[in-house]
PDB file of C-alpha atoms in Angstrom:
ATOM      1  CA  UNK A   1     -11.323  11.058   3.393  1.00 81.00           C
ATOM      2  CA  UNK A   2     -10.547  12.324  -0.071  1.00 84.00           C
ATOM      3  CA  UNK A   3     -10.517  15.919   1.176  1.00 87.00           C
ATOM      4  CA  UNK A   4      -8.042  14.935   3.883  1.00 84.00           C
ATOM      5  CA  UNK A   5      -5.728  13.403   1.299  1.00 88.00           C
ATOM      6  CA  UNK A   6      -5.971  16.527  -0.884  1.00 88.00           C
ATOM      7  CA  UNK A   7      -5.176  18.773   2.106  1.00 87.00           C
ATOM      8  CA  UNK A   8      -2.228  16.591   3.122  1.00 83.00           C
ATOM      9  CA  UNK A   9      -0.925  16.576  -0.462  1.00 78.00           C
ATOM     10  CA  UNK A  10      -1.273  20.368  -0.697  1.00 82.00           C
ATOM     11  CA  UNK A  11       0.561  20.791   2.603  1.00 79.00           C
ATOM     12  CA  UNK A  12       3.374  18.548   1.387  1.00 74.00           C
ATOM     13  CA  UNK A  13       3.587  20.523  -1.858  1.00 77.00           C
ATOM     14  CA  UNK A  14       3.880  23.809   0.050  1.00 74.00           C
ATOM     15  CA  UNK A  15       6.296  22.521   2.673  1.00 72.00           C
ATOM     16  CA  UNK A  16       8.372  20.438   0.262  1.00 68.00           C
ATOM     17  CA  UNK A  17      10.318  23.197  -1.555  1.00 66.00           C
ATOM     18  CA  UNK A  18      10.958  25.138   1.631  1.00 67.00           C
ATOM     19  CA  UNK A  19      12.219  22.027   3.377  1.00 66.00           C
ATOM     20  CA  UNK A  20      14.540  21.394   0.451  1.00 64.00           C
ATOM     21  CA  UNK A  21      15.828  24.955   0.704  1.00 66.00           C
ATOM     22  CA  UNK A  22      16.437  24.522   4.421  1.00 66.00           C
ATOM     23  CA  UNK A  23      18.128  21.206   3.813  1.00 68.00           C
ATOM     24  CA  UNK A  24      20.309  22.822   1.123  1.00 70.00           C
ATOM     25  CA  UNK A  25      21.448  25.515   3.558  1.00 72.00           C
ATOM     26  CA  UNK A  26      22.196  22.895   6.192  1.00 74.00           C
ATOM     27  CA  UNK A  27      24.191  20.864   3.663  1.00 77.00           C
ATOM     28  CA  UNK A  28      26.171  23.947   2.617  1.00 79.00           C
ATOM     29  CA  UNK A  29      27.016  24.645   6.241  1.00 79.00           C
ATOM     30  CA  UNK A  30      28.027  21.044   6.809  1.00 82.00           C
ATOM     31  CA  UNK A  31      30.122  21.003   3.642  1.00 83.00           C
ATOM     32  CA  UNK A  32      31.839  24.197   4.775  1.00 82.00           C
ATOM     33  CA  UNK A  33      32.695  22.558   8.098  1.00 85.00           C
ATOM     34  CA  UNK A  34      34.022  19.476   6.319  1.00 88.00           C
ATOM     35  CA  UNK A  35      36.184  21.643   4.039  1.00 88.00           C
ATOM     36  CA  UNK A  36      37.575  23.477   7.050  1.00 88.00           C
ATOM     37  CA  UNK A  37      38.376  20.166   8.743  1.00 89.00           C
ATOM     38  CA  UNK A  38      40.075  18.849   5.605  1.00 90.00           C
ATOM     39  CA  UNK A  39      42.109  22.036   5.271  1.00 89.00           C
ATOM     40  CA  UNK A  40      43.185  21.856   8.924  1.00 89.00           C
ATOM     41  CA  UNK A  41      44.154  18.207   8.492  1.00 89.00           C
ATOM     42  CA  UNK A  42      46.111  19.026   5.340  1.00 88.00           C
ATOM     43  CA  UNK A  43      47.959  21.829   7.137  1.00 86.00           C
ATOM     44  CA  UNK A  44      48.771  19.456   9.979  1.00 86.00           C
ATOM     45  CA  UNK A  45      50.105  16.897   7.494  1.00 88.00           C
ATOM     46  CA  UNK A  46      52.273  19.588   5.885  1.00 86.00           C
ATOM     47  CA  UNK A  47      53.711  20.412   9.296  1.00 84.00           C
ATOM     48  CA  UNK A  48      54.468  16.747   9.954  1.00 86.00           C
ATOM     49  CA  UNK A  49      56.125  16.418   6.561  1.00 88.00           C
ATOM     50  CA  UNK A  50      58.302  19.471   7.238  1.00 88.00           C
ATOM     51  CA  UNK A  51      59.394  17.983  10.550  1.00 89.00           C
ATOM     52  CA  UNK A  52      60.233  14.645   8.905  1.00 91.00           C
ATOM     53  CA  UNK A  53      62.090  16.410   6.098  1.00 91.00           C
ATOM     54  CA  UNK A  54      64.204  18.379   8.574  1.00 92.00           C
ATOM     55  CA  UNK A  55      64.863  15.189  10.534  1.00 93.00           C
ATOM     56  CA  UNK A  56      66.045  13.404   7.384  1.00 94.00           C
ATOM     57  CA  UNK A  57      68.261  16.367   6.469  1.00 94.00           C
ATOM     58  CA  UNK A  58      69.870  16.123   9.901  1.00 93.00           C
ATOM     59  CA  UNK A  59      70.469  12.398   9.527  1.00 94.00           C
ATOM     60  CA  UNK A  60      71.957  12.817   6.050  1.00 95.00           C
ATOM     61  CA  UNK A  61      74.228  15.627   7.249  1.00 95.00           C
ATOM     62  CA  UNK A  62      75.445  13.479  10.145  1.00 95.00           C
ATOM     63  CA  UNK A  63      76.103  10.572   7.774  1.00 96.00           C
ATOM     64  CA  UNK A  64      77.951  12.856   5.338  1.00 96.00           C
ATOM     65  CA  UNK A  65      80.064  14.312   8.147  1.00 95.00           C
ATOM     66  CA  UNK A  66      80.943  10.826   9.387  1.00 95.00           C
ATOM     67  CA  UNK A  67      82.009   9.761   5.904  1.00 96.00           C
ATOM     68  CA  UNK A  68      84.069  12.947   5.520  1.00 95.00           C
ATOM     69  CA  UNK A  69      85.800  12.340   8.857  1.00 95.00           C
ATOM     70  CA  UNK A  70      86.574   8.745   7.886  1.00 95.00           C
ATOM     71  CA  UNK A  71      87.992   9.875   4.525  1.00 95.00           C
ATOM     72  CA  UNK A  72      90.235  12.450   6.244  1.00 94.00           C
ATOM     73  CA  UNK A  73      91.378   9.828   8.740  1.00 94.00           C
ATOM     74  CA  UNK A  74      92.310   7.454   5.917  1.00 94.00           C
ATOM     75  CA  UNK A  75      94.128  10.275   4.114  1.00 94.00           C
ATOM     76  CA  UNK A  76      96.125  10.958   7.281  1.00 93.00           C
ATOM     77  CA  UNK A  77      97.039   7.287   7.661  1.00 92.00           C
ATOM     78  CA  UNK A  78      98.142   7.044   4.026  1.00 92.00           C
ATOM     79  CA  UNK A  79     100.252  10.208   4.331  1.00 91.00           C
ATOM     80  CA  UNK A  80     101.909   8.876   7.504  1.00 89.00           C
ATOM     81  CA  UNK A  81     102.560   5.555   5.750  1.00 88.00           C
ATOM     82  CA  UNK A  82     104.121   7.317   2.739  1.00 88.00           C
ATOM     83  CA  UNK A  83     106.240   9.555   4.976  1.00 87.00           C
ATOM     84  CA  UNK A  84     107.445   6.499   6.901  1.00 85.00           C
ATOM     85  CA  UNK A  85     108.297   4.734   3.644  1.00 83.00           C
ATOM     86  CA  UNK A  86     110.307   7.751   2.446  1.00 85.00           C
ATOM     87  CA  UNK A  87     112.185   8.010   5.753  1.00 83.00           C
ATOM     88  CA  UNK A  88     113.106   4.308   5.893  1.00 78.00           C
ATOM     89  CA  UNK A  89     113.473   3.065   2.372  1.00 68.00           C
ATOM     90  CA  UNK A  90     113.514  -0.704   2.238  1.00 60.00           C
ATOM     91  CA  UNK A  91     116.428  -2.501   0.658  1.00 51.00           C
ATOM     92  CA  UNK A  92     116.064  -2.264  -3.092  1.00 55.00           C
ATOM     93  CA  UNK A  93     115.127  -5.446  -4.824  1.00 52.00           C
ATOM     94  CA  UNK A  94     117.998  -7.082  -6.713  1.00 55.00           C
ATOM     95  CA  UNK A  95     117.885  -6.410 -10.403  1.00 58.00           C
ATOM     96  CA  UNK A  96     117.358  -9.525 -12.358  1.00 61.00           C
ATOM     97  CA  UNK A  97     119.163 -10.188 -15.573  1.00 56.00           C
ATOM     98  CA  UNK A  98     117.392  -8.987 -18.664  1.00 61.00           C
ATOM     99  CA  UNK A  99     115.503 -11.619 -20.547  1.00 60.00           C
ATOM    100  CA  UNK A 100     117.439 -13.062 -23.492  1.00 64.00           C
ATOM    101  CA  UNK A 101     116.427 -11.627 -26.805  1.00 64.00           C
ATOM    102  CA  UNK A 102     114.574 -13.952 -29.060  1.00 64.00           C
ATOM    103  CA  UNK A 103     116.481 -15.119 -32.116  1.00 59.00           C
ATOM    104  CA  UNK A 104     115.020 -13.959 -35.400  1.00 58.00           C
TER     105      UNK A 104
END
């Protein structure tokens, strides 16, 4: 019985380091795969962010253009209003008498 235990222990001692080496290689391979997956996911996220950024640029440009158009429209209305006021001047307001000077 004791000889069997010694043989089993010796076998474990011989197999142990090689199994660790094999496990280390397997772990390195697995870690490499995980790194590749992470890199691919990161690249995909970058692509999504670029798309969202371009989309936001488009929205902001549209908003800016709308505001610019509205400003030009208001400018046109004000110019037309001023031109109409110059063409048809309203009756001037009557001049009121100057205020009496205060006595010293």
